[in-house]
Short mmCIF file of C-alpha atoms in Angstrom, two decimals:
data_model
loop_
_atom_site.label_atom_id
_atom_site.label_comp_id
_atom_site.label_asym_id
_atom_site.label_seq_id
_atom_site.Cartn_x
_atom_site.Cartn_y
_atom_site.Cartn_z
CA UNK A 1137 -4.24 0.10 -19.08
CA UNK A 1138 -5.18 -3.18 -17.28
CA UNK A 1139 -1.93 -4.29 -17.64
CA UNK A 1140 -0.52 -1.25 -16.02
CA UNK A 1141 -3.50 -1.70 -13.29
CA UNK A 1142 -2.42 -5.36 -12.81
CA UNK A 1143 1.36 -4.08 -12.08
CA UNK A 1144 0.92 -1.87 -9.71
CA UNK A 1145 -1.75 -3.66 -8.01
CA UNK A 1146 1.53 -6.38 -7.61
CA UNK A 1147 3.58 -3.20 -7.02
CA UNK A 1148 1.58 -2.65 -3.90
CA UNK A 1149 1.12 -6.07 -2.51
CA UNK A 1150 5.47 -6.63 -3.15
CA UNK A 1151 5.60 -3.80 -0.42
CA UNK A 1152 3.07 -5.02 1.85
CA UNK A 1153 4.70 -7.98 2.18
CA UNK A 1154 8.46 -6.56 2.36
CA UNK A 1155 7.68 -4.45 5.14
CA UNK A 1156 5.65 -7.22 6.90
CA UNK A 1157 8.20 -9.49 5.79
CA UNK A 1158 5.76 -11.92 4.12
CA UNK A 1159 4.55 -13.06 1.29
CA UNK A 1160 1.30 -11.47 -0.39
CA UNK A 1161 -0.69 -13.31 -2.54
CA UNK A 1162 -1.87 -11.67 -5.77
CA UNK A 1163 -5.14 -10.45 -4.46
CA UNK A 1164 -4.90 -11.06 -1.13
CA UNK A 1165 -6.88 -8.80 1.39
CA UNK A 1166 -5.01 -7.21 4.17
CA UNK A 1167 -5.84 -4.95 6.59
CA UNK A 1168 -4.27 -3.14 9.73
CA UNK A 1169 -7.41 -5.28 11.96
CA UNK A 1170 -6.66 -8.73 10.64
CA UNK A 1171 -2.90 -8.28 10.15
CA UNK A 1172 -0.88 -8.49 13.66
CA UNK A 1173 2.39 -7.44 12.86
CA UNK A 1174 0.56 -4.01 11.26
CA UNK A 1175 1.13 -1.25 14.27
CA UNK A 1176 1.42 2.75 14.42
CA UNK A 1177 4.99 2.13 13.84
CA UNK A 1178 4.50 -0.35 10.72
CA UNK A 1179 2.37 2.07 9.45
CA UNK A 1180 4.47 4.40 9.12
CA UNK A 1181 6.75 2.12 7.74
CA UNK A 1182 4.72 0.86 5.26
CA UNK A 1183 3.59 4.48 3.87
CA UNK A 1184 7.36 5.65 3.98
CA UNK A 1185 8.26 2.28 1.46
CA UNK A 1186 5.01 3.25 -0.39
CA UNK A 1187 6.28 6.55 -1.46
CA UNK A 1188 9.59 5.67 -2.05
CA UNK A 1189 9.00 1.90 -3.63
CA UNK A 1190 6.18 3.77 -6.10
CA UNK A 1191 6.75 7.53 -6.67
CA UNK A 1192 4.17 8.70 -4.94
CA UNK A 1193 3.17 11.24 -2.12
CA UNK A 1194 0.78 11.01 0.36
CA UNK A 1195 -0.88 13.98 1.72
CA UNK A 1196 -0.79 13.95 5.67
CA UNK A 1197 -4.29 13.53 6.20
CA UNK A 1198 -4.82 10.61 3.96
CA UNK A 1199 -2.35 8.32 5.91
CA UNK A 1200 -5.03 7.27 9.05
CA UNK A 1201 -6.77 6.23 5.95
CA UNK A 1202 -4.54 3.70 4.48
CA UNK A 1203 -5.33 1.02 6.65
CA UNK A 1204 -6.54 -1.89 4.22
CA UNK A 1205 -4.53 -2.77 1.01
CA UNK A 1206 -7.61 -1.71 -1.11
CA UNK A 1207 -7.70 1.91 0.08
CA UNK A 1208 -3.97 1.78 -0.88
CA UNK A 1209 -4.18 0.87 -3.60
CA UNK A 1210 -6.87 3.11 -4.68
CA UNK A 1211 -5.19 5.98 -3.41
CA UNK A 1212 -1.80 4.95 -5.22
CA UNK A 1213 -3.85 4.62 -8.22
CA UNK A 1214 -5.31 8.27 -7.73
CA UNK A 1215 -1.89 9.89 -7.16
CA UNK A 1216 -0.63 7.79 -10.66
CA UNK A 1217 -3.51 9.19 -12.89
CA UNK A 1218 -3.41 12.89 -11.62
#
């Protein structure tokens, strides 16, 4: 499972840093406050590669919430175990 957890963690931070058109670090820490190029519009952006990069849907009101690659990740890793 940790190697699975590892993956998509990457998974996650590949997107990031397509849509901001960057590279992530493995680990790194982003969030819509500390990352200028991360708007309304790149949000949506970013939620609309999420669900098509990973197979997942987000439910409306959880997308204000995705502002930090943490709580994405946590929620992608919800949607994959349920």
């Amino acid at each position: 499972a940790y190697m699975y957890e590892a993956s998509l963690e990457r998974r996650v931070e590949t997107v990031i840093g397509l849509v901001f058109g960057r590279t992530v670090a493995p680990g790194e820490r982003i969030d819509m406050a500390s990352e200028s190029a991360w708007d309304s519009m790149k949000h949506i952006e970013l939620v609309i590669t999420l669900e098509q990069e990973l197979g997942v849907s987000f439910e409306p009101e959880d997308i204000p919430r995705l502002t930090s690659s943490c709580a994405i990740l946590a929620k992608v890793k919800e949607l994959h175990a349920s």
